[in-house]
Amino acid sequence: MKPAMIIDLNKCVGCGACVAACVMENQYKEGKPPEPGIIASLLSRLVGLPIYKETPLKEAIKRVERGEDPKEVLGKLFMTRTLVVREESGEYPNVKVKFWHKICHHCDDAPCAHVCPTGATYVTKEGIVMVNKSKCIVCGACITACPYAARSIDVYNRAVDKCTLCEHRIKKGLLPACVETCPTGARTFGDLEDPKFKAKVSKACNENERVFFIE
Amino acid sequence: MKSLKLLSSETFNFSVDGLEKAREVGLKVVPSICRMCTAACSIMVEAKGNEAVRVYGNPYAKYHNKGHICPRGNSGPLQINNPDRLRKPLIRIGGRRGEWNFEEVSYERAISEIAKVIKEKWDEGEPHKVILVVGQAAAAAYGDPISMAIAPTLKTNNVISLPLSTCIGSKVFAWGFSGVPGVHALLVADFERTKFFLSYGRNLGGSVAVGLTAKAGHALGNYKLVVMDPRMSEWASKADTWVPVRPGTDLAVFLAMTNVILEEGLYDEEYLRKYTNAPMLVDKKTMEPIKTKKIKLKNPLKEFEAIDFLVYDEASESFKFSREAKLPSLTYEGEYEGKEVTTVFNLLKDHVKEYTPEWAERISGVPSELITKIAVEYAISKPAAIEPGWSANKYYNHFQLYRAAATLSIITGNLLRPGGVVLSMGGIGKVLQRSPPPIAGPPVAPKPSLLYEYEKKTKIKLSDGTVTEGPLIPWGKGYHGLVKAAKEEKGLVIIVLGGNPARTFMGKAFHELASSPNVEKIIDIGLMKDDTVLYSDIFVPECGYLERYNHLAGIPFSLAKGFMAAFPVIERGCMSMLQIWAKVFEKLGALEEYSKRLGQVLCKGCDIKDDLVNGNFENIIKKQAEVNGVNFEEIKRKGIVYLTDESWGLEMNDKILKNGWLNTASGKVEILPIKMLNLIKKLKGGVIKPEWHPLPTWVPPLWYGRLGSDEFVLLTGKERNMSYTWTQPNPLLSWIVDEEKKIWINKRRASELGIRDGQQVEVCSEHGCIRGPAKVTEGIVPEAVYVPPNYGFEIKLLFGKYKDMPFNVLQSPELVDPVTGTHLMADMIVKVKGV
């Protein structure tokens, strides 16, 4: 079993449904964040390290009401494992627009896993690049090593966060949240061991990864 | 990971299994209808305890949103839990409107106050002074209940529908005159079967209505896509050909295309002869049908009277009525009883002769060769669809634009044909029921109301320099009439239902009304804290869509016949719109009347009185299900139930076309609308102006010929994260799924003005100014500046954004479409400068 995602940029209308679904699935739905550990609590008391106790929405309400900048607060609290960014080229009227998707490509030979000093970043036997958050020391090496800018910080767990291909969903036979919601079917998901699915991947412009782009 | 192998990336019923499995293990998943925009996608909502945590596209909605939803749909729980939701009714305890000076009260108290206000109007014998202003959200969810139950029980016929008055009026009438209802959900492009789609005036990528975007998007690659848009929108980026056109001049391109198709003989001759009034013999000078007779027709729902018209039958070489002729001539010219006669087809061909591609190029900036190429491709690609229209009315000539679009669809034989423009389930029903105007066609006689009388007084300057009083069809739905009424009539009561007119396009007019001493009370029944609450006297919160039932309703945009319903996901102790009115009418002693009317609207006259008062909406859905032959348990589990597949819709379209059951005078597809000729006679003394010429005619947009070298034409269109003001303070939509450079300006023009990408700019029309961050781009015509329809806000909104970018200050309530009186969104000249 080799799970993989195809993103057909010819079909993407840049609506951002994937972004919203990912945030709602992987953060909002989670509800209450984990209790901060002893070390975090100590650091918080000693050096004033911020502790986030409430759900992202409640935490954001509290902070914005206190006068903090909503953009900064929400950007920090709601992690965007995937984003869609418009890229324009050419001169009027010969203009081309492409929607670039920020997302972990789940590289077969993942540089982020190579540089991780604690083994927090690992690759599952199915080829999904994951982070064991309890092992992560937020050294930032993986963030620098990632060629796709696909990693961010999870302030709740004091760890690096990234796309998991919705492993928790695909294990149950469900599609990743972004694939399921995509209104035009630009994101599809399947098994590379399935010849039919594999045939689709042959049109992709990248190799040795698990998120394939068709342009 | 084993079960993953069961999935196929090509099947879209994957989640049906997932959904049912989730239920088996005890997850609470409740069917609902998304109300984050007006497109009413079918959704499944997951709840944890009394919290809605996730919204999914309903996998059972295979002919609707196909199991998908957009970013707005996904972020629904953040609207329900928005800190700016108001949970308690408010009553003003002092200060003037515009000051936050309210007392929180119980539902009971607020409802008593509303009943008192209405009773006073009734006692004074002036119930018509109660004016309903219906917002987008309420119109989408409760359109028929408001117009057919709430308003008549209030004894008022003064209902301003904001979608009709600011968005869709011109297209509703324009398509309506050819016999099909032009409302969004009722008339659709058949993306799944088309070979060619001509898109204009719409961004199917940004203004996502998943019920349509899913169909159009999944089929991308199966049809050739031409997008005519002044800017490289999300949807334009998917096009095989992007046609940048100057704002409001797409009409010129359509007219030239019509000319090319007729001159080159690329029209669908058989379709025109058999199913349209193209062969109708008319007086060459007056365009009046030369002879008609009354006939009786019968469709599956109704027996009705229509007329038949005289044609020249080439088979028998004699004059015959169209329904008796074997081969009606398209090109006959001659005499009939001493009068010079010709066909509608000949008239049209002559009429559009002057509209050459070269002429259209000078106006639109679209190269003439490209216009010819698109015309030919559109005509020879069978089937081909054209956008029926979405968020018009933007420019002064949009009535003619949609007439031209309808004509293009007709002459190529694509109206009511698979892969062309077709009636959805709702459209089929409205046409077969011969529903009253404006839904299924334009009014044949004016329906006087207070607003109607004042709308007639609006002075409109026409393109020939003359001034006319009132639009061709004042229909009492716009607010230009209300603004005038408030200057002369005392004791008006305005009731806002599900909208924020203080901040949407009504904006300026609403502020004027709020400061008028003649407006006695403003009552707002809504959802969120917004500027309309600030300018009201009484506010009553309704339930959010995840907190309430939605009665059984037809499926929008769907060729398959079926029904949708919504069930509450969470319980928050609120009241729904229909229940609030039940309580008001109970106090007024009019509950019986209201429930009878509502019962008629919802379930063909079933008794729902007790259910309404007790808020037992599940029982109402049960009764509706029974009447409509739907299994209640099935709808409760699936949220959507299909009684047929899409072949039903295609077959019904075919029947309506072939039997001549359209909602026109003749029942046939009318290129020259007979009802329109009658209206012009009745309301404008028979004087034909370009604005309301019954054949598609060039009318310049207001800006045309007046643009200075330092000026721009205003352009607007929806963005991916914005539906209405209620989506504005949504933290996910406003701050995460947001493209932050908002005001689009062409790179060359920006450089001339010294404007940098991302810089704050000020955009000013003669009516007002807004400010926002610039997006310097090659993807917009040099003549236009694009401003998204953000709304701004006066009150404090925790997650509100772009406070200084309220689009409505650039507009004027006095600028209206000369045919329907629909307000113009964007036909303004603006200047831009860096700040």
PDB file of C-alpha atoms in Angstrom, chain B residues 577-741:
ATOM      1  CA  MET B 577     -37.541  32.819  11.417  1.00  0.00           C
ATOM      2  CA  LEU B 578     -40.772  30.923  10.754  1.00  0.00           C
ATOM      3  CA  GLN B 579     -41.372  30.361  14.458  1.00  0.00           C
ATOM      4  CA  ILE B 580     -40.673  33.990  15.370  1.00  0.00           C
ATOM      5  CA  TRP B 581     -43.390  35.004  12.936  1.00  0.00           C
ATOM      6  CA  ALA B 582     -45.753  32.356  14.288  1.00  0.00           C
ATOM      7  CA  LYS B 583     -45.379  33.941  17.723  1.00  0.00           C
ATOM      8  CA  VAL B 584     -45.870  37.460  16.349  1.00  0.00           C
ATOM      9  CA  PHE B 585     -49.001  36.425  14.459  1.00  0.00           C
ATOM     10  CA  GLU B 586     -50.301  34.542  17.489  1.00  0.00           C
ATOM     11  CA  LYS B 587     -50.247  37.824  19.402  1.00  0.00           C
ATOM     12  CA  LEU B 588     -51.964  39.566  16.515  1.00  0.00           C
ATOM     13  CA  GLY B 589     -54.699  36.910  16.317  1.00  0.00           C
ATOM     14  CA  ALA B 590     -53.542  36.016  12.821  1.00  0.00           C
ATOM     15  CA  LEU B 591     -51.910  32.676  13.503  1.00  0.00           C
ATOM     16  CA  GLU B 592     -54.657  30.752  11.756  1.00  0.00           C
ATOM     17  CA  GLU B 593     -54.179  32.781   8.611  1.00  0.00           C
ATOM     18  CA  TYR B 594     -50.385  32.560   8.703  1.00  0.00           C
ATOM     19  CA  SER B 595     -50.280  28.830   9.291  1.00  0.00           C
ATOM     20  CA  LYS B 596     -52.823  28.236   6.540  1.00  0.00           C
ATOM     21  CA  ARG B 597     -50.754  30.220   4.084  1.00  0.00           C
ATOM     22  CA  LEU B 598     -47.510  28.630   5.170  1.00  0.00           C
ATOM     23  CA  GLY B 599     -49.103  25.193   5.026  1.00  0.00           C
ATOM     24  CA  GLN B 600     -50.073  25.968   1.460  1.00  0.00           C
ATOM     25  CA  VAL B 601     -46.502  26.978   0.590  1.00  0.00           C
ATOM     26  CA  LEU B 602     -44.832  24.082   2.365  1.00  0.00           C
ATOM     27  CA  CYS B 603     -47.107  21.089   1.945  1.00  0.00           C
ATOM     28  CA  LYS B 604     -50.053  21.774  -0.300  1.00  0.00           C
ATOM     29  CA  GLY B 605     -52.323  22.933   2.470  1.00  0.00           C
ATOM     30  CA  CYS B 606     -51.495  20.627   5.356  1.00  0.00           C
ATOM     31  CA  ASP B 607     -52.267  21.759   8.895  1.00  0.00           C
ATOM     32  CA  ILE B 608     -49.122  22.980  10.626  1.00  0.00           C
ATOM     33  CA  LYS B 609     -50.551  25.445  13.136  1.00  0.00           C
ATOM     34  CA  ASP B 610     -49.668  23.602  16.336  1.00  0.00           C
ATOM     35  CA  ASP B 611     -46.294  22.504  14.974  1.00  0.00           C
ATOM     36  CA  LEU B 612     -45.408  26.095  14.208  1.00  0.00           C
ATOM     37  CA  VAL B 613     -46.245  27.438  17.633  1.00  0.00           C
ATOM     38  CA  ASN B 614     -44.515  24.575  19.398  1.00  0.00           C
ATOM     39  CA  GLY B 615     -41.502  24.744  17.124  1.00  0.00           C
ATOM     40  CA  ASN B 616     -42.104  21.127  16.075  1.00  0.00           C
ATOM     41  CA  PHE B 617     -40.514  21.442  12.671  1.00  0.00           C
ATOM     42  CA  GLU B 618     -39.717  17.761  12.474  1.00  0.00           C
ATOM     43  CA  ASN B 619     -43.439  17.146  12.277  1.00  0.00           C
ATOM     44  CA  ILE B 620     -43.758  19.713   9.481  1.00  0.00           C
ATOM     45  CA  ILE B 621     -41.023  17.933   7.519  1.00  0.00           C
ATOM     46  CA  LYS B 622     -42.873  14.639   8.111  1.00  0.00           C
ATOM     47  CA  LYS B 623     -46.036  16.116   6.648  1.00  0.00           C
ATOM     48  CA  GLN B 624     -44.124  17.583   3.730  1.00  0.00           C
ATOM     49  CA  ALA B 625     -42.414  14.260   3.090  1.00  0.00           C
ATOM     50  CA  GLU B 626     -45.745  12.478   2.980  1.00  0.00           C
ATOM     51  CA  VAL B 627     -47.239  14.968   0.537  1.00  0.00           C
ATOM     52  CA  ASN B 628     -44.188  14.741  -1.744  1.00  0.00           C
ATOM     53  CA  GLY B 629     -43.803  10.966  -1.667  1.00  0.00           C
ATOM     54  CA  VAL B 630     -40.519  11.068   0.241  1.00  0.00           C
ATOM     55  CA  ASN B 631     -39.626   8.604   2.969  1.00  0.00           C
ATOM     56  CA  PHE B 632     -39.142  10.671   6.119  1.00  0.00           C
ATOM     57  CA  GLU B 633     -36.643   8.318   7.734  1.00  0.00           C
ATOM     58  CA  GLU B 634     -34.580   8.340   4.563  1.00  0.00           C
ATOM     59  CA  ILE B 635     -34.457  12.129   4.339  1.00  0.00           C
ATOM     60  CA  LYS B 636     -33.594  12.336   8.010  1.00  0.00           C
ATOM     61  CA  ARG B 637     -30.651  10.021   7.463  1.00  0.00           C
ATOM     62  CA  LYS B 638     -29.478  11.233   4.067  1.00  0.00           C
ATOM     63  CA  GLY B 639     -30.538  14.893   4.055  1.00  0.00           C
ATOM     64  CA  ILE B 640     -31.241  14.607   0.350  1.00  0.00           C
ATOM     65  CA  VAL B 641     -33.424  12.156  -1.491  1.00  0.00           C
ATOM     66  CA  TYR B 642     -33.691  11.759  -5.238  1.00  0.00           C
ATOM     67  CA  LEU B 643     -36.874  10.520  -6.795  1.00  0.00           C
ATOM     68  CA  THR B 644     -35.352  10.394 -10.275  1.00  0.00           C
ATOM     69  CA  ASP B 645     -32.001  10.712 -11.991  1.00  0.00           C
ATOM     70  CA  GLU B 646     -31.050  13.530 -14.384  1.00  0.00           C
ATOM     71  CA  SER B 647     -32.739  11.917 -17.364  1.00  0.00           C
ATOM     72  CA  TRP B 648     -36.032  13.117 -15.870  1.00  0.00           C
ATOM     73  CA  GLY B 649     -34.938  16.755 -16.056  1.00  0.00           C
ATOM     74  CA  LEU B 650     -33.609  16.410 -19.569  1.00  0.00           C
ATOM     75  CA  GLU B 651     -36.820  14.732 -20.676  1.00  0.00           C
ATOM     76  CA  MET B 652     -38.952  17.462 -19.087  1.00  0.00           C
ATOM     77  CA  ASN B 653     -36.881  20.174 -20.788  1.00  0.00           C
ATOM     78  CA  ASP B 654     -37.427  18.388 -24.062  1.00  0.00           C
ATOM     79  CA  LYS B 655     -41.167  18.146 -23.480  1.00  0.00           C
ATOM     80  CA  ILE B 656     -41.473  21.805 -22.538  1.00  0.00           C
ATOM     81  CA  LEU B 657     -39.581  22.790 -25.666  1.00  0.00           C
ATOM     82  CA  LYS B 658     -41.327  20.458 -28.086  1.00  0.00           C
ATOM     83  CA  ASN B 659     -44.854  20.981 -26.799  1.00  0.00           C
ATOM     84  CA  GLY B 660     -44.456  24.736 -26.521  1.00  0.00           C
ATOM     85  CA  TRP B 661     -45.160  24.916 -22.779  1.00  0.00           C
ATOM     86  CA  LEU B 662     -42.815  27.805 -22.047  1.00  0.00           C
ATOM     87  CA  ASN B 663     -44.006  30.708 -19.991  1.00  0.00           C
ATOM     88  CA  THR B 664     -44.464  33.048 -22.944  1.00  0.00           C
ATOM     89  CA  ALA B 665     -47.649  34.313 -24.568  1.00  0.00           C
ATOM     90  CA  SER B 666     -47.312  31.701 -27.308  1.00  0.00           C
ATOM     91  CA  GLY B 667     -45.794  28.938 -25.196  1.00  0.00           C
ATOM     92  CA  LYS B 668     -42.895  28.835 -27.656  1.00  0.00           C
ATOM     93  CA  VAL B 669     -39.415  30.185 -27.156  1.00  0.00           C
ATOM     94  CA  GLU B 670     -39.850  33.849 -28.000  1.00  0.00           C
ATOM     95  CA  ILE B 671     -37.069  35.837 -29.623  1.00  0.00           C
ATOM     96  CA  LEU B 672     -39.401  38.797 -30.027  1.00  0.00           C
ATOM     97  CA  PRO B 673     -41.365  38.664 -26.773  1.00  0.00           C
ATOM     98  CA  ILE B 674     -45.035  39.378 -27.286  1.00  0.00           C
ATOM     99  CA  LYS B 675     -45.505  40.182 -23.581  1.00  0.00           C
ATOM    100  CA  MET B 676     -42.783  42.773 -23.863  1.00  0.00           C
ATOM    101  CA  LEU B 677     -44.449  44.483 -26.811  1.00  0.00           C
ATOM    102  CA  ASN B 678     -47.653  44.669 -24.766  1.00  0.00           C
ATOM    103  CA  LEU B 679     -45.829  46.103 -21.773  1.00  0.00           C
ATOM    104  CA  ILE B 680     -44.167  48.797 -23.845  1.00  0.00           C
ATOM    105  CA  LYS B 681     -47.584  49.776 -25.181  1.00  0.00           C
ATOM    106  CA  LYS B 682     -49.165  49.776 -21.758  1.00  0.00           C
ATOM    107  CA  LEU B 683     -46.443  51.499 -19.782  1.00  0.00           C
ATOM    108  CA  LYS B 684     -44.454  53.576 -22.243  1.00  0.00           C
ATOM    109  CA  GLY B 685     -47.132  54.452 -24.797  1.00  0.00           C
ATOM    110  CA  GLY B 686     -45.585  52.104 -27.333  1.00  0.00           C
ATOM    111  CA  VAL B 687     -42.396  54.173 -27.563  1.00  0.00           C
ATOM    112  CA  ILE B 688     -39.490  51.830 -28.147  1.00  0.00           C
ATOM    113  CA  LYS B 689     -36.113  52.893 -26.783  1.00  0.00           C
ATOM    114  CA  PRO B 690     -32.826  51.016 -27.197  1.00  0.00           C
ATOM    115  CA  GLU B 691     -32.919  50.193 -23.484  1.00  0.00           C
ATOM    116  CA  TRP B 692     -36.133  48.193 -23.883  1.00  0.00           C
ATOM    117  CA  HIS B 693     -36.029  47.282 -27.533  1.00  0.00           C
ATOM    118  CA  PRO B 694     -37.588  43.811 -27.739  1.00  0.00           C
ATOM    119  CA  LEU B 695     -34.728  42.601 -29.935  1.00  0.00           C
ATOM    120  CA  PRO B 696     -31.194  42.596 -28.493  1.00  0.00           C
ATOM    121  CA  THR B 697     -29.880  46.131 -28.930  1.00  0.00           C
ATOM    122  CA  TRP B 698     -26.744  48.041 -28.106  1.00  0.00           C
ATOM    123  CA  VAL B 699     -27.006  50.334 -25.118  1.00  0.00           C
ATOM    124  CA  PRO B 700     -23.756  51.841 -23.843  1.00  0.00           C
ATOM    125  CA  PRO B 701     -22.870  51.468 -20.173  1.00  0.00           C
ATOM    126  CA  LEU B 702     -23.054  54.768 -18.284  1.00  0.00           C
ATOM    127  CA  TRP B 703     -19.282  55.206 -18.213  1.00  0.00           C
ATOM    128  CA  TYR B 704     -18.897  54.781 -21.944  1.00  0.00           C
ATOM    129  CA  GLY B 705     -17.449  57.807 -23.757  1.00  0.00           C
ATOM    130  CA  ARG B 706     -16.862  59.709 -20.517  1.00  0.00           C
ATOM    131  CA  LEU B 707     -13.670  58.138 -19.255  1.00  0.00           C
ATOM    132  CA  GLY B 708     -10.830  60.598 -18.658  1.00  0.00           C
ATOM    133  CA  SER B 709      -7.220  59.507 -19.104  1.00  0.00           C
ATOM    134  CA  ASP B 710      -6.710  59.401 -15.320  1.00  0.00           C
ATOM    135  CA  GLU B 711      -9.959  57.554 -14.657  1.00  0.00           C
ATOM    136  CA  PHE B 712     -11.110  53.936 -14.398  1.00  0.00           C
ATOM    137  CA  VAL B 713     -14.335  51.995 -14.675  1.00  0.00           C
ATOM    138  CA  LEU B 714     -15.358  50.304 -11.457  1.00  0.00           C
ATOM    139  CA  LEU B 715     -15.468  46.535 -11.560  1.00  0.00           C
ATOM    140  CA  THR B 716     -16.573  44.116  -8.896  1.00  0.00           C
ATOM    141  CA  GLY B 717     -17.140  40.407  -8.365  1.00  0.00           C
ATOM    142  CA  LYS B 718     -17.177  37.937  -5.539  1.00  0.00           C
ATOM    143  CA  GLU B 719     -14.112  36.528  -3.833  1.00  0.00           C
ATOM    144  CA  ARG B 720     -13.606  32.968  -2.702  1.00  0.00           C
ATOM    145  CA  ASN B 721     -14.019  33.754   1.000  1.00  0.00           C
ATOM    146  CA  MET B 722     -16.891  36.202   0.976  1.00  0.00           C
ATOM    147  CA  SER B 723     -20.621  35.638   0.537  1.00  0.00           C
ATOM    148  CA  TYR B 724     -22.325  38.307   2.513  1.00  0.00           C
ATOM    149  CA  THR B 725     -21.597  40.485   5.527  1.00  0.00           C
ATOM    150  CA  TRP B 726     -22.136  37.537   7.848  1.00  0.00           C
ATOM    151  CA  THR B 727     -19.089  35.824   6.391  1.00  0.00           C
ATOM    152  CA  GLN B 728     -17.044  38.997   6.882  1.00  0.00           C
ATOM    153  CA  PRO B 729     -16.042  38.494  10.538  1.00  0.00           C
ATOM    154  CA  ASN B 730     -15.348  34.772  10.190  1.00  0.00           C
ATOM    155  CA  PRO B 731     -11.796  34.300  11.504  1.00  0.00           C
ATOM    156  CA  LEU B 732     -10.916  31.495   9.118  1.00  0.00           C
ATOM    157  CA  LEU B 733     -12.333  33.143   6.008  1.00  0.00           C
ATOM    158  CA  SER B 734     -11.271  36.685   6.726  1.00  0.00           C
ATOM    159  CA  TRP B 735      -7.777  36.021   7.902  1.00  0.00           C
ATOM    160  CA  ILE B 736      -6.599  32.671   6.644  1.00  0.00           C
ATOM    161  CA  VAL B 737      -8.340  32.055   3.317  1.00  0.00           C
ATOM    162  CA  ASP B 738      -7.865  35.642   2.222  1.00  0.00           C
ATOM    163  CA  GLU B 739      -5.901  37.120  -0.621  1.00  0.00           C
ATOM    164  CA  GLU B 740      -4.821  40.310   1.029  1.00  0.00           C
ATOM    165  CA  LYS B 741      -4.134  42.494  -1.970  1.00  0.00           C
TER     166      LYS B 741
END
